[in-house]
mmCIF file of C-alpha atoms in Angstrom:
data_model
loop_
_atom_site.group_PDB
_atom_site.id
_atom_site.type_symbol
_atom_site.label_atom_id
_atom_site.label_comp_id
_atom_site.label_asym_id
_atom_site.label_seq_id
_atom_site.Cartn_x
_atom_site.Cartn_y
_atom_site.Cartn_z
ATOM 1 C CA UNK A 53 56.494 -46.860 40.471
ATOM 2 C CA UNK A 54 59.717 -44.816 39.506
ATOM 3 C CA UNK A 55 59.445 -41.626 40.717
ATOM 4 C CA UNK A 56 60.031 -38.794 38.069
ATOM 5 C CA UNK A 57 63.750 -36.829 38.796
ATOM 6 C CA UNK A 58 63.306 -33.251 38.993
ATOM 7 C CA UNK A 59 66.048 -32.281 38.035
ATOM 8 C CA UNK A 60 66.738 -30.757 34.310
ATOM 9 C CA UNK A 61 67.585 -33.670 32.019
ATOM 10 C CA UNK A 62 71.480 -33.123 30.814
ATOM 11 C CA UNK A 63 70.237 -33.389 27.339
ATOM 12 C CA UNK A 64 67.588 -31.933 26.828
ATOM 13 C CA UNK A 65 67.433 -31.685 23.068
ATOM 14 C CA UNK A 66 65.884 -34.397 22.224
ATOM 15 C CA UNK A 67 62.564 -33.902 24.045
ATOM 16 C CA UNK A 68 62.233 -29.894 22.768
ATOM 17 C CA UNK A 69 62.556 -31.700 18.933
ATOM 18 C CA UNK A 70 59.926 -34.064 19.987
ATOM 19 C CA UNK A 71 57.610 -31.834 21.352
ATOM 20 C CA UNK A 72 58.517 -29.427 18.107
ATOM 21 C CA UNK A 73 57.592 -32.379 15.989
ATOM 22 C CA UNK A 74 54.472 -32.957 17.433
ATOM 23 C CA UNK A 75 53.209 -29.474 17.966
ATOM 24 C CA UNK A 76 53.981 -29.200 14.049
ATOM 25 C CA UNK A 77 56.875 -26.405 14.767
ATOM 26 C CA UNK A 78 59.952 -28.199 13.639
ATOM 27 C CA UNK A 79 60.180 -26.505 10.389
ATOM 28 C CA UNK A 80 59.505 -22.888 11.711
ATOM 29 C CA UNK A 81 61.680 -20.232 12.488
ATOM 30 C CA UNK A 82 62.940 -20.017 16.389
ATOM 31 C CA UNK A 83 60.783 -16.976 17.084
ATOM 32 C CA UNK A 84 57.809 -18.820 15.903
ATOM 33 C CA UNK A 85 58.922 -21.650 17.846
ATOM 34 C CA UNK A 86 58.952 -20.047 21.369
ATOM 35 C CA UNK A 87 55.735 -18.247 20.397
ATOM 36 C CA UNK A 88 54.053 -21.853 19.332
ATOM 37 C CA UNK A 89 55.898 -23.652 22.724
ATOM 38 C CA UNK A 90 53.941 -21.008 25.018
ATOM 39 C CA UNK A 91 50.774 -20.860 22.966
ATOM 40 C CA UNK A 92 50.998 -24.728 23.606
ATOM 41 C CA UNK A 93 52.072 -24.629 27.074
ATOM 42 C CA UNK A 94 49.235 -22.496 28.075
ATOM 43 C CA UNK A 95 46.400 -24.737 26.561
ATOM 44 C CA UNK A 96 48.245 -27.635 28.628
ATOM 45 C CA UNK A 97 47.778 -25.637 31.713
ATOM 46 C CA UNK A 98 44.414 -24.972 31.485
ATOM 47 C CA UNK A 99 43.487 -28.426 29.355
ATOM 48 C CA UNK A 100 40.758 -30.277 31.980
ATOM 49 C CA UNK A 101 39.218 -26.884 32.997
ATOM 50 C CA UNK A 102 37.056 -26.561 29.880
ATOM 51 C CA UNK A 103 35.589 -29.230 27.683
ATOM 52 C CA UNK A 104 36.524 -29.080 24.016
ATOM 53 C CA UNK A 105 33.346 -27.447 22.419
ATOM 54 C CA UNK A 106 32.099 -29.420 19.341
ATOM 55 C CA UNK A 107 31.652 -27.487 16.040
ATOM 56 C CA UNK A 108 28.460 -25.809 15.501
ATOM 57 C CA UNK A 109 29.351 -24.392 12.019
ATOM 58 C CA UNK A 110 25.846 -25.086 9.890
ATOM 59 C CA UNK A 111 27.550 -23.230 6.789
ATOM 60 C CA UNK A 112 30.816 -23.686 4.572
ATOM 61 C CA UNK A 113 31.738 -19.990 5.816
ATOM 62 C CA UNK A 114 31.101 -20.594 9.691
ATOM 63 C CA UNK A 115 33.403 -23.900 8.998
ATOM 64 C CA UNK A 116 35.898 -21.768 7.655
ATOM 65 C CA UNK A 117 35.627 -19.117 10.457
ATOM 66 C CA UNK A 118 36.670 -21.654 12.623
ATOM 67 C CA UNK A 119 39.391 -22.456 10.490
ATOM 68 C CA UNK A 120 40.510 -18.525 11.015
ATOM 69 C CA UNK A 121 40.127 -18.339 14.528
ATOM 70 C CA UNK A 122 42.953 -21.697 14.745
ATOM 71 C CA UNK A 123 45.451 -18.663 14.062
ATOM 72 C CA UNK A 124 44.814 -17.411 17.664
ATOM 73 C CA UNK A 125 46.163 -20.680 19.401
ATOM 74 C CA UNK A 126 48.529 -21.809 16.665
ATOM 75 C CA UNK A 127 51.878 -19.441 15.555
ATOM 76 C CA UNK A 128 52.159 -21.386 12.319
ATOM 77 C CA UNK A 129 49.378 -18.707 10.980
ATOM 78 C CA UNK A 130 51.841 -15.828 11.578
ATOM 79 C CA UNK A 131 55.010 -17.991 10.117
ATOM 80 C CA UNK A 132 54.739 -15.417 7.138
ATOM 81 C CA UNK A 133 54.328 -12.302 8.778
ATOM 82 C CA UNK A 134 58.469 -11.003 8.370
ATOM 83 C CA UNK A 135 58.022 -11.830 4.396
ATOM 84 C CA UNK A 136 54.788 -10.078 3.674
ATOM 85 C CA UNK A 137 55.888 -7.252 5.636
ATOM 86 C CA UNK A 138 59.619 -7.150 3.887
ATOM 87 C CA UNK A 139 57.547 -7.301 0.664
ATOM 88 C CA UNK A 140 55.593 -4.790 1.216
ATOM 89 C CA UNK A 141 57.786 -2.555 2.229
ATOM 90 C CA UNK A 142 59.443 -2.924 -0.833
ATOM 91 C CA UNK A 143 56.789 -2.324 -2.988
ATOM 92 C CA UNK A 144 55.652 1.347 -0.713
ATOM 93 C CA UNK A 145 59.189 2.395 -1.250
ATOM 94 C CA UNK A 146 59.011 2.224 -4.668
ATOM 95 C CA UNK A 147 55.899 3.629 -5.592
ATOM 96 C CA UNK A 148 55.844 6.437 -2.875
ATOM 97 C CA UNK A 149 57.363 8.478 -5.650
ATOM 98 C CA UNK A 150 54.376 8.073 -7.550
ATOM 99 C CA UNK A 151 51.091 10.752 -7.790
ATOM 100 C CA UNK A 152 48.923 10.168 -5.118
ATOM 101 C CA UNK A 153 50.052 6.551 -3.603
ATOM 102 C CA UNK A 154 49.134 5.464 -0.250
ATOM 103 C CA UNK A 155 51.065 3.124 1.543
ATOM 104 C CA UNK A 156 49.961 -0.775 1.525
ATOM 105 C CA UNK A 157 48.754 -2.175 4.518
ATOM 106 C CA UNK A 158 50.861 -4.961 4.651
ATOM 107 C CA UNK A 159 47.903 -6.822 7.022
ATOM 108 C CA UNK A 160 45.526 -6.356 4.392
ATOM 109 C CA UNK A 161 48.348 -9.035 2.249
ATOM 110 C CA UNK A 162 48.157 -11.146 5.175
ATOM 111 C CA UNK A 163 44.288 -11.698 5.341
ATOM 112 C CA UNK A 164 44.743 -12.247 1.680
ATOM 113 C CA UNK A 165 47.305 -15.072 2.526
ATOM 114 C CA UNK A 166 45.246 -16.814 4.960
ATOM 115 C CA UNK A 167 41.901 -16.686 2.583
ATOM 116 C CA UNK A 168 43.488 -17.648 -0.221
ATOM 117 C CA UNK A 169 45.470 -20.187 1.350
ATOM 118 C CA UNK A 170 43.225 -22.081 4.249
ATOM 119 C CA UNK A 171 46.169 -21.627 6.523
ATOM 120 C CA UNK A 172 49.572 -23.518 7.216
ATOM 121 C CA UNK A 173 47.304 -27.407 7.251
ATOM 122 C CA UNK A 174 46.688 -26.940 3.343
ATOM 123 C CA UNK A 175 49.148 -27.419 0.888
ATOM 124 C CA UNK A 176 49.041 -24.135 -0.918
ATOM 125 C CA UNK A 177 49.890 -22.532 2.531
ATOM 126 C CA UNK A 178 53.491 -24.388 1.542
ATOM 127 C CA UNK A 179 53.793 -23.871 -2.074
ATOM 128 C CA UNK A 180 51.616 -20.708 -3.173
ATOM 129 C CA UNK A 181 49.672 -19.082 -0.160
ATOM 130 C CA UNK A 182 48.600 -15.818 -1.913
ATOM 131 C CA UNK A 183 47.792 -18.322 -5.269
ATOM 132 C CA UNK A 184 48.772 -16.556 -8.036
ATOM 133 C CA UNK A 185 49.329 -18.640 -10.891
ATOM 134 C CA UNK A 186 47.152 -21.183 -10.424
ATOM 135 C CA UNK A 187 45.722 -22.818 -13.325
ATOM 136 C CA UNK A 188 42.965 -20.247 -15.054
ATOM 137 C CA UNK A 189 44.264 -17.308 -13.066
ATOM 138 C CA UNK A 190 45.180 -14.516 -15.626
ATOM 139 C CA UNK A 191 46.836 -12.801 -12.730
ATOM 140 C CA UNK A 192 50.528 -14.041 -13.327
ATOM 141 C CA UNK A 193 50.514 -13.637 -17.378
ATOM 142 C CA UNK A 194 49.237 -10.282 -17.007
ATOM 143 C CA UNK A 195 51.904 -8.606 -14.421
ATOM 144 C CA UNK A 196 54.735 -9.871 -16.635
ATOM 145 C CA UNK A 197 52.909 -9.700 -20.069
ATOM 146 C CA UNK A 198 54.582 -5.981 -20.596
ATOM 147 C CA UNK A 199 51.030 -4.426 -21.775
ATOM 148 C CA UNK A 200 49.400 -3.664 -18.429
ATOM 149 C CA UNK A 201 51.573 -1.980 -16.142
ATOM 150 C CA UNK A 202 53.444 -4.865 -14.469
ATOM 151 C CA UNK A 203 56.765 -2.915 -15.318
ATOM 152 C CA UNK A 204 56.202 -0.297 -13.401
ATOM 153 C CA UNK A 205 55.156 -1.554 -9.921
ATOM 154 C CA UNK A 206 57.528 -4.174 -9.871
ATOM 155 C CA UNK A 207 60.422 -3.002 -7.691
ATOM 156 C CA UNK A 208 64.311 -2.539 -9.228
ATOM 157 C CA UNK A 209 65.606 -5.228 -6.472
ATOM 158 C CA UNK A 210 62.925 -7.718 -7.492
ATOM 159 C CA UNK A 211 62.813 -7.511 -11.683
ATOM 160 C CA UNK A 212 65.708 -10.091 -11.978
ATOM 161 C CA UNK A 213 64.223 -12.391 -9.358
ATOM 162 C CA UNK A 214 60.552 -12.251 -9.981
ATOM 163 C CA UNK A 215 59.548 -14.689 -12.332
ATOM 164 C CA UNK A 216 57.109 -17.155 -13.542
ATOM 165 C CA UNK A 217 59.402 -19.780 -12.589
ATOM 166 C CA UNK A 218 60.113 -18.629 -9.016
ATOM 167 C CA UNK A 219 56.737 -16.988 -8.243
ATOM 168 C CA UNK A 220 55.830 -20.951 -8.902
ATOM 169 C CA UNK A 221 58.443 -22.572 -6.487
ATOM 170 C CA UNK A 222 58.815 -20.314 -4.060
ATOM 171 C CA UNK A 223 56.002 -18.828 -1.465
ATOM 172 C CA UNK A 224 57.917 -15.733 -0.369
ATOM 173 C CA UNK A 225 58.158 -14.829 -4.961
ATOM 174 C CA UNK A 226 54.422 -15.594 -4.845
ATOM 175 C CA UNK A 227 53.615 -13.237 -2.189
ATOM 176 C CA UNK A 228 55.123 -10.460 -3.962
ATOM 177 C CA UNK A 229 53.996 -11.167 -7.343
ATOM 178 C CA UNK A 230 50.481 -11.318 -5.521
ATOM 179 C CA UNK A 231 51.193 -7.869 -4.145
ATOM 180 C CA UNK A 232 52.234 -6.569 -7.301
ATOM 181 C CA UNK A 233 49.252 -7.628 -9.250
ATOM 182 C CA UNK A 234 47.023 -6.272 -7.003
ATOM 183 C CA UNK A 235 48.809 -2.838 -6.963
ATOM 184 C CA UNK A 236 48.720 -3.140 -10.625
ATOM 185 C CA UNK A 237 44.835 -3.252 -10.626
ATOM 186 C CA UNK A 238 44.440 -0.384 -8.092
ATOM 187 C CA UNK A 239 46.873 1.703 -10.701
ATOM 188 C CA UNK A 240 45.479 3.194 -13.718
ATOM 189 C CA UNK A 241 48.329 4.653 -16.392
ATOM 190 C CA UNK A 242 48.319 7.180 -19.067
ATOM 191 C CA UNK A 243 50.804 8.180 -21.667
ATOM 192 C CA UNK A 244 53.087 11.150 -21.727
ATOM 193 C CA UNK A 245 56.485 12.972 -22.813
ATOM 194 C CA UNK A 246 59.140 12.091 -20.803
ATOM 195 C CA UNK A 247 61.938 14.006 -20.864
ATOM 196 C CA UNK A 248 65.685 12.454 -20.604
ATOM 197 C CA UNK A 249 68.154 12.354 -17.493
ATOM 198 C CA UNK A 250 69.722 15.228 -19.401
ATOM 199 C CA UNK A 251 67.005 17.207 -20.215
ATOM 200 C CA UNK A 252 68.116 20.215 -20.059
ATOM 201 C CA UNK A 253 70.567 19.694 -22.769
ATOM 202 C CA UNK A 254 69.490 20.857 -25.863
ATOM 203 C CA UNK A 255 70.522 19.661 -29.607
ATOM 204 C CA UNK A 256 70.225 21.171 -33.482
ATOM 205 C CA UNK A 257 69.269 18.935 -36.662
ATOM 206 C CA UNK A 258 69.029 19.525 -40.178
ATOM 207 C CA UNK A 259 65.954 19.113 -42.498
ATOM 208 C CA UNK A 260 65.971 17.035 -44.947
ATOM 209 C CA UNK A 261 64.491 16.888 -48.134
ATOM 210 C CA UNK A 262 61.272 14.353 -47.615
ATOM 211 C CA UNK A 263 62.173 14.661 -44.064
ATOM 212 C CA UNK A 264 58.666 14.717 -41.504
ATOM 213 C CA UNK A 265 58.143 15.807 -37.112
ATOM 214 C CA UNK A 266 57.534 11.996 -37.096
ATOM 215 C CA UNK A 267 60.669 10.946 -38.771
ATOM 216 C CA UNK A 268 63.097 13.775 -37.436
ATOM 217 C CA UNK A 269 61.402 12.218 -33.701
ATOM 218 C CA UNK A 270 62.053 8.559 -34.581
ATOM 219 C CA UNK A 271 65.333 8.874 -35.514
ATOM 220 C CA UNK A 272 66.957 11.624 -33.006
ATOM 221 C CA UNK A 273 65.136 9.966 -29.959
ATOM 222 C CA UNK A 274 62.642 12.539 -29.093
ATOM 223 C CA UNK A 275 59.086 13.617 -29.305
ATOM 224 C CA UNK A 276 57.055 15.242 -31.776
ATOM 225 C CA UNK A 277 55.533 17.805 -28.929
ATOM 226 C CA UNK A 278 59.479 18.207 -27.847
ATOM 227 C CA UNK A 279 60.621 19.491 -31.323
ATOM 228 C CA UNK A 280 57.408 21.842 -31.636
ATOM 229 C CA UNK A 281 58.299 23.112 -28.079
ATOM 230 C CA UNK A 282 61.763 23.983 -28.940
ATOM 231 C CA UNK A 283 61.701 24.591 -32.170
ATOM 232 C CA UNK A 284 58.768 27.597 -33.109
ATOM 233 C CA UNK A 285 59.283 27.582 -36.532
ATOM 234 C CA UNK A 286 58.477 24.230 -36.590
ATOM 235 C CA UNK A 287 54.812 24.102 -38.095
ATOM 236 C CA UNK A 288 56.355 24.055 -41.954
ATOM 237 C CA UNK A 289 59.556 22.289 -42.333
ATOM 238 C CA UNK A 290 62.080 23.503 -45.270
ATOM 239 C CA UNK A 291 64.873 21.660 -46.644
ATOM 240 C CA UNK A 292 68.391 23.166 -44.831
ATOM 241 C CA UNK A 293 66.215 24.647 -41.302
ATOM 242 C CA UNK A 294 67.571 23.896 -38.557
ATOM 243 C CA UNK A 295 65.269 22.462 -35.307
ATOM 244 C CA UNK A 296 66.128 22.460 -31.706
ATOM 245 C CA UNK A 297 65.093 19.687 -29.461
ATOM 246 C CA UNK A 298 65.809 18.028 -25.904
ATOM 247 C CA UNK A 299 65.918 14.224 -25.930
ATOM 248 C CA UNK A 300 62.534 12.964 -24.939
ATOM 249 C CA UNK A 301 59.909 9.837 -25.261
ATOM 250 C CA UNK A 302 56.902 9.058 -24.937
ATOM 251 C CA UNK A 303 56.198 6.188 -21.686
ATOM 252 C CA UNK A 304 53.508 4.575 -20.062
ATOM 253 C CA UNK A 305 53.682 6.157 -16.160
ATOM 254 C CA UNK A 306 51.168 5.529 -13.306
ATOM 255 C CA UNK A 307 48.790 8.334 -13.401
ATOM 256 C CA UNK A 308 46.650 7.746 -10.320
ATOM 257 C CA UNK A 309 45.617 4.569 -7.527
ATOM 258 C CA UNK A 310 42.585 3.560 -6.106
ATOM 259 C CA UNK A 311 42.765 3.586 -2.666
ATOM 260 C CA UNK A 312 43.318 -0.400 -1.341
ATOM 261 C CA UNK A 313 40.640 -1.937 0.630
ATOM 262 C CA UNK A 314 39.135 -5.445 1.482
ATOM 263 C CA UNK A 315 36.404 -4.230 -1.144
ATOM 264 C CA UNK A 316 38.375 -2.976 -3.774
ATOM 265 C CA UNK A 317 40.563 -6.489 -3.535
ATOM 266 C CA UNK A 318 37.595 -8.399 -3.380
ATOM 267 C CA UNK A 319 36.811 -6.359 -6.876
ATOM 268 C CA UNK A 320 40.403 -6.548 -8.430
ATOM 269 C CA UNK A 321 42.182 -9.798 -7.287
ATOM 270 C CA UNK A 322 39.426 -12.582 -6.102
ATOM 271 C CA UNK A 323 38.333 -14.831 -8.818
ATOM 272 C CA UNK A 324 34.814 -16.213 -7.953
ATOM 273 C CA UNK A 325 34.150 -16.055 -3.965
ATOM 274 C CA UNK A 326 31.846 -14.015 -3.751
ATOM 275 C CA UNK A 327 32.326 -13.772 -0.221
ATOM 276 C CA UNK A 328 36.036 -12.656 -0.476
ATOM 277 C CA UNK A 329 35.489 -9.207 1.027
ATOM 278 C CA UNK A 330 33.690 -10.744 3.667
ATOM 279 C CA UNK A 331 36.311 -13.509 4.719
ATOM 280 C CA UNK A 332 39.032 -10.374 4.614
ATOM 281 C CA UNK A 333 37.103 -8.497 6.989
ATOM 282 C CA UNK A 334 36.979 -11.152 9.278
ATOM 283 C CA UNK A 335 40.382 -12.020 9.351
ATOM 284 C CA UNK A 336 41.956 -8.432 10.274
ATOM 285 C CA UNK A 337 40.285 -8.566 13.909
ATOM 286 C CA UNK A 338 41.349 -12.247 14.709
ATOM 287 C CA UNK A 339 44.880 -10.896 13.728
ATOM 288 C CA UNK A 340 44.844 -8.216 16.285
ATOM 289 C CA UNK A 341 43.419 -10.681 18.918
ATOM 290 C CA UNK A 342 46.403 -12.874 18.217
ATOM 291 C CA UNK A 343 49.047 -9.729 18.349
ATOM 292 C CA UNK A 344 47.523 -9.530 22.036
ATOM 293 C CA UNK A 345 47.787 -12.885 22.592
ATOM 294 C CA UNK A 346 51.457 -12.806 21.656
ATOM 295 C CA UNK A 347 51.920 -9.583 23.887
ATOM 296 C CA UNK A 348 50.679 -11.592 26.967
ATOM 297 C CA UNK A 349 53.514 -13.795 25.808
ATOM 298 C CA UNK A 350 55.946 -10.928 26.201
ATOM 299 C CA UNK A 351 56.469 -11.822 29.705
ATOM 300 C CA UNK A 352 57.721 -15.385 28.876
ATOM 301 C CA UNK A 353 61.104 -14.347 27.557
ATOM 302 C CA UNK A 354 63.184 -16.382 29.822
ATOM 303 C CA UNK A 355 61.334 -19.359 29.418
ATOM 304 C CA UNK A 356 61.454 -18.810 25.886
ATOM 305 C CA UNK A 357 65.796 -18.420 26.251
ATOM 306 C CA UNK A 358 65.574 -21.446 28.288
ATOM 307 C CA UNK A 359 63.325 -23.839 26.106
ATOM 308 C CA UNK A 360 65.302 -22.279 22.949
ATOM 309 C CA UNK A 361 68.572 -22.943 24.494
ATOM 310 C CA UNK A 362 68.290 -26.709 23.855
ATOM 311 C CA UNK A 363 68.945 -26.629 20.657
ATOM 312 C CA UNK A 364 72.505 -25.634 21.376
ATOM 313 C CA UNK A 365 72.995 -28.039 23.939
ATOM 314 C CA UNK A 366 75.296 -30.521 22.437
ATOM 315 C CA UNK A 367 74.840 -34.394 22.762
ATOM 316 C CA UNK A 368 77.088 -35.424 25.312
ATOM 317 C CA UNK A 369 77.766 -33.063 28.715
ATOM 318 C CA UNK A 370 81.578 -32.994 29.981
ATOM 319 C CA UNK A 371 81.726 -31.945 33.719
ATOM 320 C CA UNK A 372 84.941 -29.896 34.816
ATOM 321 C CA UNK A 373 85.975 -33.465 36.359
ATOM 322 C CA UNK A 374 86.007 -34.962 32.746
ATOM 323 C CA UNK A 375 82.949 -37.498 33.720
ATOM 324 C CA UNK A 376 79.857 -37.574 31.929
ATOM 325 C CA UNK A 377 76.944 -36.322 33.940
ATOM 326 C CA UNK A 378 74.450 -39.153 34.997
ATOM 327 C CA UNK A 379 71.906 -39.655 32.145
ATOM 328 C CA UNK A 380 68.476 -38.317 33.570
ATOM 329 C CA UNK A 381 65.629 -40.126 31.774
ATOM 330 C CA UNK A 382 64.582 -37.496 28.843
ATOM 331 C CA UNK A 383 61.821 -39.789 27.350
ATOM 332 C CA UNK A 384 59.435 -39.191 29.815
ATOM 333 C CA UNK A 385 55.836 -37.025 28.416
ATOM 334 C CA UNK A 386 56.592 -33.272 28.189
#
């Protein structure tokens, strides 16, 4: 029996993209790599001390409980976290400015993306996790329809990008157009005078003959209530008077929010589980038992240098002789 060298292998590259391949972590990003590589590594060490329990789900919730509680032992489930959280941010530093907004919990988004979604085995974990836009969903036509709010929780940075077309092709776009309409169902609006950038600035204009408040408004961009307020002889209008005003209009703002909640979402955003609030509950502690599980994992940063460092080990090794190092065999089981 040949006995197994060991020594490191001189390239080891090809077994850490095997092992990534088969633990399903090819495509992720290196930190969710080393995470996933531990998370693996430990169930290895400890695989033959416990027997694999069978399911004993008896419901199609407990089934997909056990579906949740995969996120503990597999970093895939957390492969979104730097988006959400990037989104939301966005989003809470826009509408800070706004009467009576409290910030987003961003892991409120990500319970949303791993109910919605079934988590990163299912296909809309890859195309539309937070599912907005699906077929029937009046979610999507309604944050860009222009009639209930959309406009105003959308952040500056994201208008141009935002679309139907990219909230369809890419994941990260449908995230935040999930986050938006569900912001845009927590805010309700009113209608008031808003006064220019320059509104301290101050203008004269002549009455006509035929002339009206509502025609003087229209056509000097301001407000009926603006004249009146400027103006106080402006109850009976005269051909020749003259009326003061400040430029003005009349917008839709955010007037106050609903505070966010896995009830209120289950209310505003879910279309037909009736066990939404329920599933969103659930999946807020098994996050915080994986954050502790990837604390534990804190202490594995030099293995994680060391298993990460093979991807920048080239092919072929040159020692300072100019030989090539003797070929270890690399194919053997990791």
């Amino acid at each position: 029996m040949r006995r197994r060298s060991s020594q490191r292998c001189s390239n080891p590259r090809p077994l850490c993209l095997r092992f990534l391949r088969k633990a399903n972590l090819s495509d992720c990003s290196p930190s969710t790599m080393a995470t996933g590589l531990f998370i693996r590594l430990e169930a290895r060490q400890t695989k033959g001390q416990a027997k694999e329990t069978p399911s004993r789900a008896t419901s199609g919730y407990e089934l997909w409980q056990e579906t949740i509680d995969g996120a503990m032992s597999d970093a895939r489930w957390h492969g979104y976290d730097c988006d959400i959280q990037r989104a939301v941010n966005q989003f809470n530093k826009h509408l800070s400015r706004t009467a009576g907004y409290r910030a987003l919990d961003w892991r409120l988004i990500k319970a949303m993306v791993w109910t919605e979604s079934g988590g990163p085995n299912s296909r809309a974990w890859r195309d539309n996790p937070i599912q907005i836009g699906n077929p029937g969903d009046p979610g999507l036509s309604a944050l860009f329809s222009g009639r209930e709010g959309g406009e105003l929780i959308i952040p500056p940075e994201l208008r141009n990008r935002l679309t139907i077309g990219t909230v369809k092709m890419s994941p990260q776009m449908n995230i935040s157009a999930g986050i938006a309409c569900l912001l845009m169902r927590h805010a309700s609006y009113s209608f008031t005078t808003v006064q220019d950038e320059q509104g301290n600035k101050t203008y004269d204009v002549l009455v006509k003959a035929g002339d009206t408040l509502e025609k003087i408004a229209k056509s000097n961009g301001t407000t009926v209530g603006t004249i009146r307020k400027c103006s106080t002889g402006a109850l009976v209008l005269r051909p020749g008077q003259s009326l003061r005003y400040r430029k003005a209009s009349i917008q839709k703002v955010i007037a106050r929010w609903a505070s966010a909640n896995t009830n209120s979402i289950a209310s505003l955003y879910n279309v037909g589980d009736p066990a939404y609030a329920k599933k969103l509950t659930y999946c807020l502690p098994v996050m915080q038992k994986a954050s502790q599980l990837a604390d534990k994992s804190s202490g594995y940063q030099a293995k994680a240098a060391d298993i990460m460092s093979c991807f920048l080990v080239p092919n072929t090794e040159i020692k300072a002789d100019g030989k090539k190092p003797r070929r270890q065999n690399d194919d053997r089981a990791f």
